[in-house]
CSV table of C-alpha atoms and ligand atoms in Angstrom, one decimal:
chain,number,residue,atom,x,y,z
A,1,MET,CA,27.9,12.6,15.6
A,2,ARG,CA,30.6,13.7,13.2
A,3,ASN,CA,33.4,12.1,15.2
A,4,LYS,CA,31.5,8.9,15.4
A,5,ARG,CA,31.1,8.9,11.6
A,6,VAL,CA,34.8,9.6,11.1
A,7,ALA,CA,35.6,6.8,13.5
A,8,VAL,CA,33.4,4.4,11.5
A,9,VAL,CA,35.1,5.4,8.2
A,10,LEU,CA,38.5,5.1,9.8
A,11,SER,CA,37.8,1.6,11.2
A,12,LEU,CA,36.5,0.4,7.9
A,13,LEU,CA,39.6,1.7,6.2
A,14,LEU,CA,41.7,0.0,8.8
A,15,VAL,CA,39.9,-3.3,8.1
A,16,CYS,CA,40.6,-2.7,4.4
A,17,ALA,CA,44.2,-1.7,5.0
A,18,THR,CA,44.9,-4.8,7.0
A,19,GLY,CA,42.5,-7.3,5.4
A,20,CYS,CA,42.2,-6.5,1.7
A,21,ALA,CA,45.4,-4.6,0.8
A,22,GLY,CA,47.2,-7.9,0.5
A,23,GLY,CA,50.2,-6.8,2.5
A,24,GLY,CA,50.6,-3.5,0.6
A,25,LYS,CA,51.5,-0.2,2.2
A,26,PRO,CA,49.1,0.7,5.0
A,27,VAL,CA,46.8,3.7,4.4
A,28,ASP,CA,48.0,7.0,5.8
A,29,LEU,CA,45.1,7.6,8.3
A,30,ALA,CA,46.1,11.2,8.9
A,31,THR,CA,45.6,12.0,5.3
A,32,VAL,CA,42.3,10.2,5.1
A,33,ASP,CA,40.9,12.2,8.1
A,34,SER,CA,41.6,15.5,6.3
A,35,VAL,CA,39.6,14.6,3.2
A,36,GLU,CA,36.9,17.3,2.5
A,37,ARG,CA,33.4,16.0,2.4
A,38,PRO,CA,31.8,16.9,-0.9
A,39,THR,CA,29.1,19.6,-0.8
A,40,PRO,CA,25.8,19.4,-2.8
A,41,VAL,CA,25.7,20.9,-6.3
A,42,GLY,CA,24.7,24.6,-6.3
A,43,VAL,CA,25.5,25.3,-2.7
A,44,GLN,CA,26.2,29.0,-2.0
A,45,GLU,CA,27.2,30.6,1.2
A,46,ASN,CA,25.9,34.1,1.9
A,47,PRO,CA,24.2,34.4,-1.5
A,48,ALA,CA,23.3,37.9,-2.9
A,49,PRO,CA,19.5,38.3,-2.3
A,50,PRO,CA,17.4,38.2,-5.5
A,51,SER,CA,16.5,41.7,-6.7
A,52,THR,CA,12.8,41.0,-6.1
A,53,SER,CA,13.4,40.5,-2.4
A,54,THR,CA,15.3,43.8,-1.8
A,55,ALA,CA,12.4,46.0,-3.1
A,56,PRO,CA,9.9,46.9,-0.3
A,57,ALA,CA,7.3,44.2,0.1
A,58,PRO,CA,3.9,45.3,-1.2
A,59,THR,CA,1.1,45.2,1.3
A,60,CYS,CA,-1.9,43.0,0.8
A,61,ASP,CA,-3.8,40.2,2.6
A,62,PRO,CA,-1.9,37.2,1.0
A,63,GLN,CA,-4.4,34.7,2.5
A,64,GLN,CA,-7.4,36.2,0.6
A,65,SER,CA,-8.3,34.4,-2.6
A,66,LEU,CA,-11.2,34.4,-5.0
A,67,ARG,CA,-14.7,33.0,-4.0
A,68,PRO,CA,-15.2,29.4,-5.2
A,69,LEU,CA,-17.1,28.7,-8.4
A,70,SER,CA,-20.7,28.0,-7.6
A,71,PRO,CA,-22.2,25.7,-8.6
A,72,MET,CA,-19.2,23.5,-9.2
A,73,PRO,CA,-19.2,21.8,-12.6
A,74,ALA,CA,-19.4,18.0,-12.6
A,75,PRO,CA,-16.2,16.0,-13.4
A,76,GLY,CA,-15.7,15.7,-17.2
A,77,ARG,CA,-18.1,18.7,-17.8
A,78,MET,CA,-15.9,21.7,-17.5
A,79,PRO,CA,-17.6,25.0,-18.7
A,80,ALA,CA,-16.9,25.9,-22.3
A,81,ARG,CA,-14.0,28.3,-22.9
A,82,SER,CA,-12.7,27.9,-19.3
A,83,THR,CA,-9.1,27.1,-18.3
A,84,MET,CA,-10.5,23.9,-16.8
A,85,LYS,CA,-12.0,22.9,-20.2
A,86,ALA,CA,-8.7,23.4,-21.9
A,87,ILE,CA,-7.1,21.2,-19.3
A,88,GLN,CA,-9.8,18.6,-19.7
A,89,ASP,CA,-9.4,18.6,-23.5
A,90,SER,CA,-5.6,18.2,-23.1
A,91,GLY,CA,-6.2,15.0,-21.2
A,92,LYS,CA,-4.0,15.8,-18.1
A,93,LEU,CA,-3.4,18.2,-15.4
A,94,ILE,CA,0.2,19.4,-15.3
A,95,ALA,CA,1.3,20.0,-11.7
A,96,GLY,CA,4.6,21.4,-10.4
A,97,VAL,CA,5.6,19.5,-7.2
A,98,ASP,CA,8.5,18.4,-5.1
A,99,GLN,CA,10.0,14.9,-5.1
A,100,ASN,CA,12.4,15.4,-2.1
A,101,THR,CA,10.1,16.4,0.7
A,102,PHE,CA,9.0,13.4,2.7
A,103,LEU,CA,5.3,13.6,3.8
A,104,PHE,CA,4.5,16.4,1.3
A,105,GLY,CA,5.9,15.6,-2.1
A,106,PHE,CA,8.2,12.6,-2.3
A,107,ARG,CA,8.9,9.5,-4.4
A,108,ASN,CA,7.9,6.3,-2.8
A,109,PRO,CA,10.9,4.1,-3.4
A,110,THR,CA,8.9,0.8,-3.6
A,111,THR,CA,6.3,2.1,-6.1
A,112,ASN,CA,8.2,4.9,-7.7
A,113,ALA,CA,5.0,7.0,-7.4
A,114,LEU,CA,4.9,10.5,-6.0
A,115,GLU,CA,3.0,10.8,-2.7
A,116,GLY,CA,2.3,13.1,0.2
A,117,PHE,CA,-0.1,15.8,1.5
A,118,ASP,CA,0.6,18.1,-1.5
A,119,ILE,CA,0.3,15.2,-4.0
A,120,ASP,CA,-3.2,14.4,-2.5
A,121,ARG,CA,-4.3,18.0,-3.3
A,122,VAL,CA,-3.1,17.6,-6.9
A,123,ARG,CA,-5.1,14.3,-7.2
A,124,GLU,CA,-8.2,15.9,-5.8
A,125,ILE,CA,-8.1,18.6,-8.5
A,126,ALA,CA,-7.5,16.0,-11.2
A,127,LYS,CA,-10.4,14.0,-10.0
A,128,ALA,CA,-12.6,17.1,-10.0
A,129,ILE,CA,-11.7,17.9,-13.6
A,130,PHE,CA,-11.6,14.4,-15.1
A,131,GLY,CA,-13.3,12.1,-12.6
A,132,ASP,CA,-9.9,10.4,-12.4
A,133,PRO,CA,-7.2,11.3,-9.9
A,134,ASN,CA,-4.5,9.8,-12.1
A,135,LYS,CA,-4.8,12.1,-15.0
A,136,VAL,CA,-1.8,14.1,-13.9
A,137,GLN,CA,1.6,14.9,-15.3
A,138,PHE,CA,3.9,15.8,-12.5
A,139,LYS,CA,6.8,18.2,-13.1
A,140,VAL,CA,9.4,18.4,-10.4
A,141,VAL,CA,10.2,22.1,-9.6
A,142,THR,CA,12.6,23.5,-7.0
A,143,SER,CA,11.6,26.2,-4.6
A,144,ALA,CA,13.3,28.8,-6.8
A,145,GLY,CA,11.7,27.4,-9.9
A,146,ARG,CA,8.0,27.6,-8.8
A,147,ILE,CA,7.1,31.2,-10.0
A,148,ASP,CA,8.9,30.9,-13.3
A,149,ALA,CA,7.2,27.5,-14.1
A,150,LEU,CA,3.8,29.3,-13.6
A,151,LYS,CA,4.7,32.5,-15.4
A,152,LYS,CA,5.9,30.5,-18.4
A,153,LYS,CA,2.7,28.3,-18.1
A,154,GLN,CA,4.8,25.2,-18.0
A,155,VAL,CA,2.4,23.9,-15.4
A,156,HIS,CA,-1.3,24.5,-14.6
A,157,ILE,CA,-0.7,24.5,-10.9
A,158,VAL,CA,2.1,24.4,-8.3
A,159,VAL,CA,1.4,22.5,-5.1
A,160,ARG,CA,4.7,22.6,-3.3
A,161,THR,CA,4.8,23.8,0.3
A,162,MET,CA,4.4,27.3,-1.1
A,163,THR,CA,3.7,30.2,1.1
A,164,ALA,CA,1.3,32.8,-0.2
A,165,THR,CA,3.1,36.2,0.1
A,166,CYS,CA,2.3,39.6,-1.2
A,167,GLN,CA,5.5,39.6,-3.2
A,168,ARG,CA,4.5,36.4,-5.0
A,169,TRP,CA,0.9,37.6,-5.6
A,170,ARG,CA,2.5,40.1,-7.9
A,171,ASP,CA,3.5,37.4,-10.3
A,172,ILE,CA,1.0,34.6,-9.7
A,173,ASN,CA,-2.4,33.8,-8.2
A,174,PHE,CA,-2.9,31.7,-5.1
A,175,SER,CA,-5.8,29.5,-4.0
A,176,ALA,CA,-7.3,29.8,-0.6
A,177,ILE,CA,-4.9,28.6,2.2
A,178,TYR,CA,-5.0,24.8,2.6
A,179,TYR,CA,-2.4,24.5,5.4
A,180,THR,CA,-0.6,26.8,7.8
A,181,ALA,CA,3.0,25.9,8.6
A,182,GLY,CA,5.7,27.8,10.4
A,183,GLN,CA,9.4,28.1,10.2
A,184,ARG,CA,11.5,26.3,12.9
A,185,LEU,CA,15.1,25.0,13.4
A,186,LEU,CA,16.5,21.6,12.7
A,187,VAL,CA,19.7,20.7,14.6
A,188,ASP,CA,21.8,17.8,15.7
A,189,ARG,CA,20.1,15.8,18.4
A,190,ALA,CA,22.8,16.7,20.9
A,191,SER,CA,22.6,20.5,20.1
A,192,LYS,CA,21.4,22.9,22.8
A,193,VAL,CA,20.4,25.6,20.2
A,194,THR,CA,16.7,26.6,20.3
A,195,SER,CA,16.7,29.9,18.4
A,196,LEU,CA,18.3,31.8,15.5
A,197,ASP,CA,19.5,34.3,18.1
A,198,GLN,CA,22.1,31.7,19.2
A,199,LEU,CA,23.3,31.2,15.6
A,200,GLY,CA,25.1,34.5,14.9
A,201,GLY,CA,28.0,33.8,12.6
A,202,LYS,CA,27.0,30.1,12.3
A,203,LYS,CA,25.9,28.4,9.1
A,204,VAL,CA,22.2,27.9,8.6
A,205,CYS,CA,20.9,26.1,5.5
A,206,ALA,CA,17.8,26.7,3.4
A,207,ALA,CA,16.7,26.4,-0.2
A,208,GLU,CA,17.1,29.1,-2.8
A,209,GLY,CA,13.9,31.0,-3.5
A,210,SER,CA,12.3,30.1,-0.2
A,211,THR,CA,10.9,32.4,2.4
A,212,SER,CA,13.1,30.5,4.8
A,213,ILE,CA,16.4,31.7,3.3
A,214,LYS,CA,15.2,35.3,3.4
A,215,THR,CA,14.2,35.0,7.1
A,216,ILE,CA,17.7,33.6,7.9
A,217,ALA,CA,19.5,36.3,5.9
A,218,ASP,CA,17.4,39.1,7.4
A,219,HIS,CA,17.8,37.9,11.0
A,220,LYS,CA,19.3,40.4,13.5
A,221,ALA,CA,21.7,37.8,14.9
A,222,ASN,CA,23.4,37.6,11.5
A,223,PRO,CA,23.5,33.8,11.0
A,224,VAL,CA,25.3,32.9,7.7
A,225,PRO,CA,22.7,31.7,5.2
A,226,VAL,CA,23.8,28.7,3.2
A,227,GLN,CA,21.7,28.2,0.1
A,228,VAL,CA,21.0,25.0,-1.7
A,229,ASP,CA,18.6,23.7,-4.5
A,230,ASN,CA,16.7,21.1,-2.5
A,231,TRP,CA,15.7,20.6,1.1
A,232,SER,CA,17.3,17.2,1.2
A,233,ASP,CA,20.7,18.9,0.4
A,234,CYS,CA,20.3,20.8,3.7
A,235,LEU,CA,19.8,17.6,5.7
A,236,ILE,CA,22.9,16.0,4.1
A,237,MET,CA,24.9,19.1,5.0
A,238,LEU,CA,23.6,19.0,8.6
A,239,GLN,CA,24.4,15.3,8.8
A,240,GLN,CA,28.0,15.9,7.6
A,241,GLY,CA,28.6,18.8,10.0
A,242,GLN,CA,28.9,21.3,7.1
A,243,VAL,CA,26.2,23.6,8.6
A,244,ASP,CA,25.2,24.2,12.2
A,245,ALA,CA,21.4,24.1,11.5
A,246,MET,CA,18.8,24.1,8.8
A,247,SER,CA,15.7,26.2,9.0
A,248,THR,CA,12.4,26.0,7.2
A,249,ASP,CA,8.7,25.1,7.6
A,250,ASP,CA,8.0,22.6,10.4
A,251,THR,CA,6.2,20.4,7.8
A,252,ILE,CA,9.4,19.8,5.8
A,253,LEU,CA,11.4,19.4,9.0
A,254,ALA,CA,8.9,16.8,10.4
A,255,GLY,CA,9.7,14.7,7.3
A,256,MET,CA,13.4,14.9,8.1
A,257,VAL,CA,12.9,14.0,11.7
A,258,ALA,CA,10.9,10.9,10.5
A,259,GLN,CA,13.9,9.9,8.4
A,260,ASP,CA,16.8,10.6,10.7
A,261,PRO,CA,16.8,9.9,14.4
A,262,ASN,CA,20.0,11.9,14.8
A,263,VAL,CA,18.3,15.3,14.2
A,264,LYS,CA,15.5,17.1,16.1
A,265,MET,CA,13.3,20.2,15.7
A,266,ALA,CA,14.2,22.9,18.1
A,267,GLY,CA,12.5,26.0,19.5
A,268,PRO,CA,9.1,27.4,18.6
A,269,ARG,CA,7.7,28.5,15.2
A,270,PHE,CA,8.9,32.0,14.4
A,271,THR,CA,7.0,32.7,11.2
A,272,ASP,CA,3.6,31.9,9.7
A,273,GLU,CA,3.8,30.1,6.4
A,274,PRO,CA,0.2,29.8,4.9
A,275,TYR,CA,0.3,27.4,2.0
A,276,GLY,CA,-1.6,28.2,-1.2
A,277,ILE,CA,-1.7,26.5,-4.6
A,278,GLY,CA,0.0,28.6,-7.2
A,279,ILE,CA,-1.9,29.3,-10.4
A,280,PRO,CA,-0.9,31.5,-13.4
A,281,LYS,CA,-2.2,35.1,-13.5
A,282,GLY,CA,-5.0,35.3,-16.0
A,283,ASN,CA,-6.4,31.9,-15.0
A,284,GLU,CA,-8.8,33.4,-12.4
A,285,ASP,CA,-11.5,30.8,-13.3
A,286,MET,CA,-9.1,28.1,-12.3
A,287,VAL,CA,-8.5,29.8,-8.9
A,288,ARG,CA,-12.2,29.8,-8.2
A,289,PHE,CA,-12.5,26.1,-9.4
A,290,VAL,CA,-9.5,25.0,-7.2
A,291,ASN,CA,-11.0,26.9,-4.2
A,292,GLY,CA,-14.3,24.9,-4.8
A,293,VAL,CA,-12.3,21.7,-4.8
A,294,LEU,CA,-10.5,22.6,-1.6
A,295,ALA,CA,-13.8,23.5,0.1
A,296,GLN,CA,-15.3,20.2,-1.0
A,297,SER,CA,-12.2,18.3,0.3
A,298,VAL,CA,-12.6,19.8,3.7
A,299,ALA,CA,-16.4,19.3,3.8
A,300,ALA,CA,-16.0,15.6,2.7
A,301,GLY,CA,-13.3,14.9,5.4
A,302,ALA,CA,-10.7,14.2,2.7
A,303,TRP,CA,-8.4,16.9,4.0
A,304,ALA,CA,-8.5,15.4,7.5
A,305,ALA,CA,-7.9,11.9,6.2
A,306,SER,CA,-4.9,13.2,4.2
A,307,TYR,CA,-3.6,15.0,7.3
A,308,GLU,CA,-3.9,11.9,9.4
A,309,ARG,CA,-2.2,9.8,6.8
A,310,TRP,CA,0.9,12.0,6.3
A,311,LEU,CA,1.1,14.1,9.5
A,312,GLY,CA,-0.9,12.2,12.0
A,313,ARG,CA,2.2,10.6,13.5
A,314,THR,CA,4.4,13.6,13.8
A,315,GLY,CA,3.2,14.2,17.4
A,316,GLU,CA,2.0,17.7,16.7
A,317,PRO,CA,-1.5,18.7,17.9
A,318,ARG,CA,-4.0,18.1,15.1
A,319,PRO,CA,-4.9,21.4,13.5
A,320,ARG,CA,-8.2,22.3,11.9
A,321,PRO,CA,-8.2,23.0,8.2
A,322,PRO,CA,-7.6,26.8,7.7
A,323,THR,CA,-10.8,28.8,7.4
A,324,PRO,CA,-10.7,30.2,3.8
A,325,ARG,CA,-10.8,33.9,3.3
A,326,TYR,CA,-12.4,35.1,0.0
A,327,ARG,CA,-12.9,38.3,-1.9
A,328,ASP,CA,-15.1,38.5,-5.0
B,1,LIG,N1,7.0,27.7,2.5
B,1,LIG,C1,8.3,28.2,2.2
B,1,LIG,C2,8.2,28.9,0.8
B,1,LIG,O1,7.3,28.7,0.1
B,1,LIG,C3,9.4,27.3,2.3
B,1,LIG,C4,9.2,25.9,1.7
B,1,LIG,C5,9.7,25.7,0.3
B,1,LIG,O2,10.3,26.6,-0.3
B,1,LIG,O3,9.5,24.6,-0.2
B,1,LIG,O4,9.2,29.5,0.4
């Protein structure tokens, strides 16, 4: 793939050198071939692990959330003094999302609107509060920025391919699980690699602050973790031959396969990544409300329609919505 691209660039330069240089000195092709491809901003090879991830992980059931509010309040009639009432009075739900993850949270280039499976969840919550799915202010957050945005209450919720973990439960609340993804590999179409075991000493890309980068860094085969800000940066580095693979949730990788026929997902899932909606600590009423919205979405078939719309064509077997686990 890389050689083919270099050949294309070289032939274009050759056309230019002969066709548009107007008889000037020909381009020195040897020099052109040795030009370093630029790397994305913020890229770091073998980053030091964040201090929070070196401490022993607390034990808990990260998939267990609070029982839904019952009965659920009608849209526009949030209970007095609740977090939802404050949101209703403010006129908009502020949601932390991604804009680079095709199928989950991405900007539709023709409409400029944010769309995807995660964005559908945000709109359901806005509709349940206001009776209007458009009363939303989206704030784009990176993987590494999710917890901070919630702790600083810059957003009311984060819906961004976010795995509920015990480590994260220390800082934020999670809703019930609304999707279960799993980490896999993305490689060049021609690659024979099917496992991280085969990538010892090789560069594997993932986003800072994700569970994926930690799984790569902790792997016994010692792959070299390459950390970036956004998942799309990993795809570019893979396309340019700057990393040997990228590795994260199959949901995110499915979006990349849909965009680039030169890459493929390889090997089986090797982690479970149960997605929860992040909500600030202290806003437990909002957790119960969101869990009510998620349950209604599943019961009404909206979850299944949203799955069909975004993930129905990925060729994966259709999953059932996760069965929620509650504690009081
Ligand atoms: N689900 C993983 C996580 O929450 C990776 C996906 C992401 O970071 O966007 O860390």
